[in-house]
mmCIF file of C-alpha atoms in Angstrom:
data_model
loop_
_atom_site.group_PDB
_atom_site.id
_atom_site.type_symbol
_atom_site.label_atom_id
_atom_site.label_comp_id
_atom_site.label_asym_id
_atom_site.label_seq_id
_atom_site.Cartn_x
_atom_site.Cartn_y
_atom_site.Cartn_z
ATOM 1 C CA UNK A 196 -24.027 -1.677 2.025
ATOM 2 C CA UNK A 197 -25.700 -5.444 0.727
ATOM 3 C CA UNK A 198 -24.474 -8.420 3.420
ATOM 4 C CA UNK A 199 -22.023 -9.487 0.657
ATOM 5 C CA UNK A 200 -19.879 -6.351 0.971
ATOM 6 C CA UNK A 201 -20.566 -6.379 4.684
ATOM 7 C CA UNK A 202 -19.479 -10.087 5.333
ATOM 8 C CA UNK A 203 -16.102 -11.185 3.501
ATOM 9 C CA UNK A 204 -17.349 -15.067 4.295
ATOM 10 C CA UNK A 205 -20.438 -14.580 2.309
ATOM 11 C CA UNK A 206 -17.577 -14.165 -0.922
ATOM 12 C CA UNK A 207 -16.540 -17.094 -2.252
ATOM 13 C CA UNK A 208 -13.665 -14.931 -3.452
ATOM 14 C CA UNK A 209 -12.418 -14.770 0.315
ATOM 15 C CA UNK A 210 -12.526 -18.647 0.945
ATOM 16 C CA UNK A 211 -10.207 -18.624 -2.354
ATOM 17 C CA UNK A 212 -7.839 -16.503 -0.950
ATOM 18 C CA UNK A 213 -8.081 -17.598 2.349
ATOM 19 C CA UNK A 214 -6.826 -20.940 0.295
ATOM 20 C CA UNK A 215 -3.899 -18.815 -1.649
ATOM 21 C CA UNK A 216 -2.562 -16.888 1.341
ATOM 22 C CA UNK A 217 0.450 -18.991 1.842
ATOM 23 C CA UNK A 218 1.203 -18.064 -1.787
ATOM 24 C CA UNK A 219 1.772 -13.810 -0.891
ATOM 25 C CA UNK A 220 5.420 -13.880 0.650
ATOM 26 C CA UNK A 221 6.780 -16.169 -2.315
ATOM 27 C CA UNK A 222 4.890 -14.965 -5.213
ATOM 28 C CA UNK A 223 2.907 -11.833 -4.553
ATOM 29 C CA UNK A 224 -0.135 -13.152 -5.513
ATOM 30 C CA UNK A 225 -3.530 -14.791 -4.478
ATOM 31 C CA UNK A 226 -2.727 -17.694 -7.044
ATOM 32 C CA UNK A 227 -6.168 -17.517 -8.742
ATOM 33 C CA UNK A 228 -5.918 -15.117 -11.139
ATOM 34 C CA UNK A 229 -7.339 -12.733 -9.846
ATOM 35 C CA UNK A 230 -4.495 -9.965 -10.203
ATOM 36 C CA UNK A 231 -4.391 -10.547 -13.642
ATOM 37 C CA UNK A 232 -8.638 -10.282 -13.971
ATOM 38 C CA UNK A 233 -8.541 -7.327 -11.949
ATOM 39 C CA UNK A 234 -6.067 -5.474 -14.255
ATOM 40 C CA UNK A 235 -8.885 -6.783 -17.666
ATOM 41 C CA UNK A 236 -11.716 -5.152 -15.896
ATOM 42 C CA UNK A 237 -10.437 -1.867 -15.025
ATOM 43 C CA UNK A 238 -9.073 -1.578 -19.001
ATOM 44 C CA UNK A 239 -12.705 -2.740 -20.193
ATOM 45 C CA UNK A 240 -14.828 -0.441 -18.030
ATOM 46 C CA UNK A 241 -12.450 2.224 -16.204
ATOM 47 C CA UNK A 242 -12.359 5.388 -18.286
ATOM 48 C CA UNK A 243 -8.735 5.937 -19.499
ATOM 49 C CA UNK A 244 -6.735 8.815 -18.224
ATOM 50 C CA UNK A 245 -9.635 9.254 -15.444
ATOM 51 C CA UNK A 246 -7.861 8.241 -11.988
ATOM 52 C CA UNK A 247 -10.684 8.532 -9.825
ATOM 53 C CA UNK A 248 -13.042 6.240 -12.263
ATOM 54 C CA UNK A 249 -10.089 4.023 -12.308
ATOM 55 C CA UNK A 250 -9.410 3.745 -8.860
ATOM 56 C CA UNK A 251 -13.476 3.153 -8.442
ATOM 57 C CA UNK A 252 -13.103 0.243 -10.811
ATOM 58 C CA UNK A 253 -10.481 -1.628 -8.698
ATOM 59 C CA UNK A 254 -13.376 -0.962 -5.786
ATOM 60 C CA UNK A 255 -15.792 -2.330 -7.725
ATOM 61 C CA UNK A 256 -14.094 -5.533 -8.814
ATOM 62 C CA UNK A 257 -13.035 -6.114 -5.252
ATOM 63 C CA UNK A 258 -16.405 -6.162 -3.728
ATOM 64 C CA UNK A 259 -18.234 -7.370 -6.643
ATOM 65 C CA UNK A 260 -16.113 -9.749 -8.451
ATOM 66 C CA UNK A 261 -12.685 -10.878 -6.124
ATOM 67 C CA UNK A 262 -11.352 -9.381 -3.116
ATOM 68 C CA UNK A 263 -8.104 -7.887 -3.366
ATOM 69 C CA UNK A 264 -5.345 -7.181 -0.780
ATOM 70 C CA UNK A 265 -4.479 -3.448 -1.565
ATOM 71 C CA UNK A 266 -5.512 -0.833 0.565
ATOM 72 C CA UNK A 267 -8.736 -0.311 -0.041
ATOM 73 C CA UNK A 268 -11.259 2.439 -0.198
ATOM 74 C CA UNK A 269 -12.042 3.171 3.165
ATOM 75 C CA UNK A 270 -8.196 2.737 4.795
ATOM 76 C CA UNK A 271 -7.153 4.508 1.441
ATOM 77 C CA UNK A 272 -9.256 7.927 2.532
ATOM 78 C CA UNK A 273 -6.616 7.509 5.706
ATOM 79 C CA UNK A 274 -3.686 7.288 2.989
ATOM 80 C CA UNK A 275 -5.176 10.148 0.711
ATOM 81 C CA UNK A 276 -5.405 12.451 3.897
ATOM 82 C CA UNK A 277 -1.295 11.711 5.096
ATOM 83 C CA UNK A 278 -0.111 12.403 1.133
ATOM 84 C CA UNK A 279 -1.991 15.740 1.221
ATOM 85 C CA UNK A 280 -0.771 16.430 4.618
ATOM 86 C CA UNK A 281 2.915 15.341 3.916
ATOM 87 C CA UNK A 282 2.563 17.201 0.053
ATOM 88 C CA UNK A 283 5.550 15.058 -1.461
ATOM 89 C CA UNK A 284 7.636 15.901 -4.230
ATOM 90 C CA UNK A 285 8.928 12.332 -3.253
ATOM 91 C CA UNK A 286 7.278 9.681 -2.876
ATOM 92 C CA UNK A 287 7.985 5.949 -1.643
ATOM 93 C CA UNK A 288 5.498 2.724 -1.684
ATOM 94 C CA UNK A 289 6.883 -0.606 -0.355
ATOM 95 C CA UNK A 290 4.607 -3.398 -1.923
ATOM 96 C CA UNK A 291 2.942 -2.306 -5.425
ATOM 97 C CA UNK A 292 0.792 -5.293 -5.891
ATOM 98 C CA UNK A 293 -1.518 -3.958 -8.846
ATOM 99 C CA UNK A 294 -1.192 -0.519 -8.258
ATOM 100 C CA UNK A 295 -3.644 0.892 -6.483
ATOM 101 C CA UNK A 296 -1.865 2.484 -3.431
ATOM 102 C CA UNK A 297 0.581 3.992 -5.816
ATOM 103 C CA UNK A 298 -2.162 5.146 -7.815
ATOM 104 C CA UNK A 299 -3.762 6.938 -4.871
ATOM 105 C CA UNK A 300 -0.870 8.248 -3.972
ATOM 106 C CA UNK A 301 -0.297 9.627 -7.439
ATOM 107 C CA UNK A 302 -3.965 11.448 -7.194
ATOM 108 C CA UNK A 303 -3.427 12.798 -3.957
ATOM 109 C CA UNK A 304 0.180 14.092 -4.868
ATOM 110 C CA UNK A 305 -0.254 15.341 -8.493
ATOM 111 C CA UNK A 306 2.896 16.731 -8.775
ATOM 112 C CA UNK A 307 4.886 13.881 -6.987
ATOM 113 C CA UNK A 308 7.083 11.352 -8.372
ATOM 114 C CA UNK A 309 5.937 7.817 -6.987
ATOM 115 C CA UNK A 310 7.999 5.147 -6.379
ATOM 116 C CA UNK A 311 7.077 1.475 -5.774
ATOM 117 C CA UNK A 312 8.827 -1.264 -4.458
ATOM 118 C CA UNK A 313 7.421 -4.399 -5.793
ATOM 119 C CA UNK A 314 9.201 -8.244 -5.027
ATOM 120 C CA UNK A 315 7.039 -9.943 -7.800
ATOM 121 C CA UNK A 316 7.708 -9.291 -11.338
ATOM 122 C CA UNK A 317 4.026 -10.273 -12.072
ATOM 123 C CA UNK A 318 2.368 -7.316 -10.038
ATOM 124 C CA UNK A 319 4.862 -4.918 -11.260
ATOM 125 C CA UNK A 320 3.466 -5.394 -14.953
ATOM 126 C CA UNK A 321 0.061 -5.720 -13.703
ATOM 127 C CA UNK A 322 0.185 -2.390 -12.024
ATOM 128 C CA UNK A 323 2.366 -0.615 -14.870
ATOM 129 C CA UNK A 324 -0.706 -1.312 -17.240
ATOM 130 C CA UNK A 325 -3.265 0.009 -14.499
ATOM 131 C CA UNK A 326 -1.156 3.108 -13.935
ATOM 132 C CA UNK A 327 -0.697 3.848 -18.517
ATOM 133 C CA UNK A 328 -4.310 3.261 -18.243
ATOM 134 C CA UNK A 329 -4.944 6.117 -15.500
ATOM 135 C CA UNK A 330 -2.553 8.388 -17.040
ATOM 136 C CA UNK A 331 0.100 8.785 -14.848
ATOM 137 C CA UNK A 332 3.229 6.292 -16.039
ATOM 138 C CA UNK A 333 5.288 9.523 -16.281
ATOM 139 C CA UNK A 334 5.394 9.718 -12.988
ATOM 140 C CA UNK A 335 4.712 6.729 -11.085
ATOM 141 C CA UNK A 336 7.323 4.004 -11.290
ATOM 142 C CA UNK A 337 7.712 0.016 -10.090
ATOM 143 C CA UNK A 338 11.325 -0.861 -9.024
ATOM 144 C CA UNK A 339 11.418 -4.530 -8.742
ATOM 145 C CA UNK A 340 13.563 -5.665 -5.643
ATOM 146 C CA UNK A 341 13.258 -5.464 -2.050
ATOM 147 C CA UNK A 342 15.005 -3.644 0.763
ATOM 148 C CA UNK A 343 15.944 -6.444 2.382
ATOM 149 C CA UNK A 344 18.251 -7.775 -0.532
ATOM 150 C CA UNK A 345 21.361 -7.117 0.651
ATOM 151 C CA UNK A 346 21.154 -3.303 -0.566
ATOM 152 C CA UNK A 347 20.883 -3.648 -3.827
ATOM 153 C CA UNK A 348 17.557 -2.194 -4.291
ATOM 154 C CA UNK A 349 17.949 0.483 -2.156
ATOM 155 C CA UNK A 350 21.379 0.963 -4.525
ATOM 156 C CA UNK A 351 19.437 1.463 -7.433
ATOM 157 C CA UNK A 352 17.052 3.995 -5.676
ATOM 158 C CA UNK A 353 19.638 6.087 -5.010
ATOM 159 C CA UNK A 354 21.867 5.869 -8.617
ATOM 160 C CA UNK A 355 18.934 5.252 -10.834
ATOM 161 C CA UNK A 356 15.935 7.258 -9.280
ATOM 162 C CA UNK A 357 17.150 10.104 -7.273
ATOM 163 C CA UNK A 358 17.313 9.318 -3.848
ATOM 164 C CA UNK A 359 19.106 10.492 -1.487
ATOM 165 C CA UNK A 360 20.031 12.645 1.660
ATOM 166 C CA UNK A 361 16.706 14.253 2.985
ATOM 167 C CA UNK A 362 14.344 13.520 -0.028
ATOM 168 C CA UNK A 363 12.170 11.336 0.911
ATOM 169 C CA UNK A 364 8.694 13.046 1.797
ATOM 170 C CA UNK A 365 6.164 9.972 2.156
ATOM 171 C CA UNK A 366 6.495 6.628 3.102
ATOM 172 C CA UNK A 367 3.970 4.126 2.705
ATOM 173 C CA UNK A 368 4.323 0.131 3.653
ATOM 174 C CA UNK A 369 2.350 -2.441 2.778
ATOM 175 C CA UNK A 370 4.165 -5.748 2.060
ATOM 176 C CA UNK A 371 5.365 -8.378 3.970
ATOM 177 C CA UNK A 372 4.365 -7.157 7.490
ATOM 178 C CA UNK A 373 7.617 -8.960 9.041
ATOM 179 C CA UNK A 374 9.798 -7.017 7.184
ATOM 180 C CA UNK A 375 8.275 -3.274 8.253
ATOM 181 C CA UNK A 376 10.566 -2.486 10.318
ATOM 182 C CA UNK A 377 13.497 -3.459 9.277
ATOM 183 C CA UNK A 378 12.782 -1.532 5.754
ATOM 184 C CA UNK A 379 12.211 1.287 7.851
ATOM 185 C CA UNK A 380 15.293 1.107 9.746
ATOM 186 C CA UNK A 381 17.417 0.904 6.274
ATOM 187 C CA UNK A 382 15.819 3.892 5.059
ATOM 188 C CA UNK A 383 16.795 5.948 8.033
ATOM 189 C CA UNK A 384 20.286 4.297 7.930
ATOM 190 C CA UNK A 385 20.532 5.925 4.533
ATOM 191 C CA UNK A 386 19.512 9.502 5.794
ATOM 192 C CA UNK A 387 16.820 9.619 3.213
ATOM 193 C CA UNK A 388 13.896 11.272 5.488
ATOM 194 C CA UNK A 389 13.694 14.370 6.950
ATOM 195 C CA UNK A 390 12.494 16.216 9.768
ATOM 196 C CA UNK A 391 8.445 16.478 8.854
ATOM 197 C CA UNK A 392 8.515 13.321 6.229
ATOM 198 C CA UNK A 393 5.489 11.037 6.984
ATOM 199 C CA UNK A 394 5.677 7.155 7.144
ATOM 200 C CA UNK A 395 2.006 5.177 6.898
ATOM 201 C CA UNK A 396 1.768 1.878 7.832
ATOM 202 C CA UNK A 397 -1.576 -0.567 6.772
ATOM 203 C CA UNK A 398 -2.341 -3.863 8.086
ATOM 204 C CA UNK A 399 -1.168 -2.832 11.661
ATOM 205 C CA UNK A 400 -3.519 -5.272 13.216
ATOM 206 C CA UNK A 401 -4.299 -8.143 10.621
ATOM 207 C CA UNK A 402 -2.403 -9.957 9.612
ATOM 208 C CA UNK A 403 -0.022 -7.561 11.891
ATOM 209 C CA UNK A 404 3.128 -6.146 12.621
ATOM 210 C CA UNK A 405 4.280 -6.366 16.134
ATOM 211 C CA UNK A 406 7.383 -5.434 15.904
ATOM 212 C CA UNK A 407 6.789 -1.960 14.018
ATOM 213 C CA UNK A 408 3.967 -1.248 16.476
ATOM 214 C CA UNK A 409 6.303 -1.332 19.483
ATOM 215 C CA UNK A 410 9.216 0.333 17.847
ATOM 216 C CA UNK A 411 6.462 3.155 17.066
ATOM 217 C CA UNK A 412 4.986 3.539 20.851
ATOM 218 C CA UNK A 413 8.727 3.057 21.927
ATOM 219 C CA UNK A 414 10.162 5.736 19.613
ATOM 220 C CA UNK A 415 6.932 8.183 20.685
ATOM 221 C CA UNK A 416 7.891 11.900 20.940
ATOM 222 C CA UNK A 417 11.882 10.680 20.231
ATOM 223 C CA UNK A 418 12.194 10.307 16.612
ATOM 224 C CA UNK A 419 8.548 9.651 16.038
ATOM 225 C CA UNK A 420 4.855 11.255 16.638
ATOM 226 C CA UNK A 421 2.297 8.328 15.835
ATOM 227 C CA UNK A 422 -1.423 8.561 15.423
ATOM 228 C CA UNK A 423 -3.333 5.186 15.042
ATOM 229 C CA UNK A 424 -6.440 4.974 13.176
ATOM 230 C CA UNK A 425 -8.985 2.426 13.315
ATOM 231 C CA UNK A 426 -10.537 1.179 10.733
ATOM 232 C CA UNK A 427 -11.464 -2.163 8.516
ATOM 233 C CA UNK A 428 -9.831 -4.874 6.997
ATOM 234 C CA UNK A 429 -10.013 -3.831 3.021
ATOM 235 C CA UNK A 430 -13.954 -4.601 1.458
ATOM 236 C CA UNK A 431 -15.360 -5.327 4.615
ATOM 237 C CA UNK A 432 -16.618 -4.064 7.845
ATOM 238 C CA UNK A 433 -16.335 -6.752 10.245
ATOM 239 C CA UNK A 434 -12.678 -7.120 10.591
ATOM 240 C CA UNK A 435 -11.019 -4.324 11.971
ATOM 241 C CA UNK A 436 -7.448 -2.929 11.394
ATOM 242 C CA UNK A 437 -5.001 -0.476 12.339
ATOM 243 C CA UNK A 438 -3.089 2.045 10.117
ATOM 244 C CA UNK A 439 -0.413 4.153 11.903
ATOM 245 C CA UNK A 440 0.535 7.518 10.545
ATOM 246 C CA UNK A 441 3.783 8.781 12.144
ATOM 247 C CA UNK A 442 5.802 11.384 11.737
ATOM 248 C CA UNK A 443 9.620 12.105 12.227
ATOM 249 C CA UNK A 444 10.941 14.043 14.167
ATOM 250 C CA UNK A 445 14.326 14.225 13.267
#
């Protein structure tokens, strides 16, 4: 690995969004353009219906060209490993942003239905394109909303897009890091997991999520079993990060 994918400060892509951060909770993006650029370059050099070249593509603009906030390659082996293990015919990801943790969800789960929570309309139609180019729109799909709107959202999950009492296999979260826990309290309120379903949580560490952390090593052995990994911030190797796989118990 070259110093440049080593060391995020040697990218002047990471001093840019280091810049844009502020801009995430409000509009789901870096604020550079780089969404949009990423979303060009995998439709001018990913092969189309070919999710593992597309899914390389997204790598390859995010070390090479501008860093990106998704999962990641090396956190996303921890991801492919929990769908496989979990095996979902239902599938739920809180914070689309272009696509690519749906997308890997998609690969790992072939015969899953994917849903994605998204709060920017931007990234929703950034990551619909991404996922028509890959092949799989049938079955992945962006809701745009958020759980913490009063219900409405999780409304429409239920009366539009099937969910309900016990369906809910897989849970992945990656969006607004204050707001993990509470999401995952309101899907338990609505009964939607099941004894066995699997909830993965990125970003443990950085930026962080305190609160879901302790409710996790409180909960141990009760209504949860929780495995942290270690690993890396996305693109790099000098940061490191936690993802927490847990699974309930009820």
């Amino acid at each position: 690995m070259d110093l440049k994918r080593r060391i995020p400060l040697l990218r002047w892509s990471v001093w840019r969004m280091a810049a844009g951060v502020r801009n995430i909770t409000t509009t789901g993006q870096i604020g550079d353009g780089r969404e949009a650029a990423a979303v060009d370059y995998v439709l001018a050099h990913a092969r189309a219906g070919d999710i593992d070249d597309v899914l390389a593509t997204i790598d390859k603009f995010a070390y090479e060209k501008s860093m990106l906030i998704n999962v990641g390659d090396e956190k996303g082996l921890l991801l492919d490993a929990a769908v496989r293990r979990a095996d979902p015919a239902l599938a739920l990801e809180l914070g689309t942003y272009c696509g690519y943790g749906a997308l890997r969800i998609a690969r790992a789960a072939p015969n899953a239905k994917v849903f994605s929570v998204e709060l920017a309309e931007a990234n929703a139609a950034n990551a619909r394109r991404i996922w028509a180019h890959a092949g799989v729109a049938d079955r992945v799909t962006c809701v745009v909303g958020t759980l913490g709107d009063g219900g409405r959202t999780l409304d429409a999950l239920a009366s539009e897009h099937g969910f309900a009492s016990g369906a809910l296999d897989f849970l992945f979260l990656d969006h607004d890091k204050d707001a993990y826990l509470n999401d995952l309290l309101s899907i338990m309120d609505r009964g939607w997991l099941h004894k066995g379903s699997i909830a993965v949580a990125d970003n443990v560490r950085v930026p962080g999520a305190p609160k879901y952390r302790e409710y996790m090593r409180q909960q141990q052995g009760k209504l949860w079993n929780t495995v942290e990994h270690k690993a890396h911030l996305e693109y790099q190797s000098m940061v490191s990060d936690l993802v927490l796989e847990s699974d309930y118990l009820r």
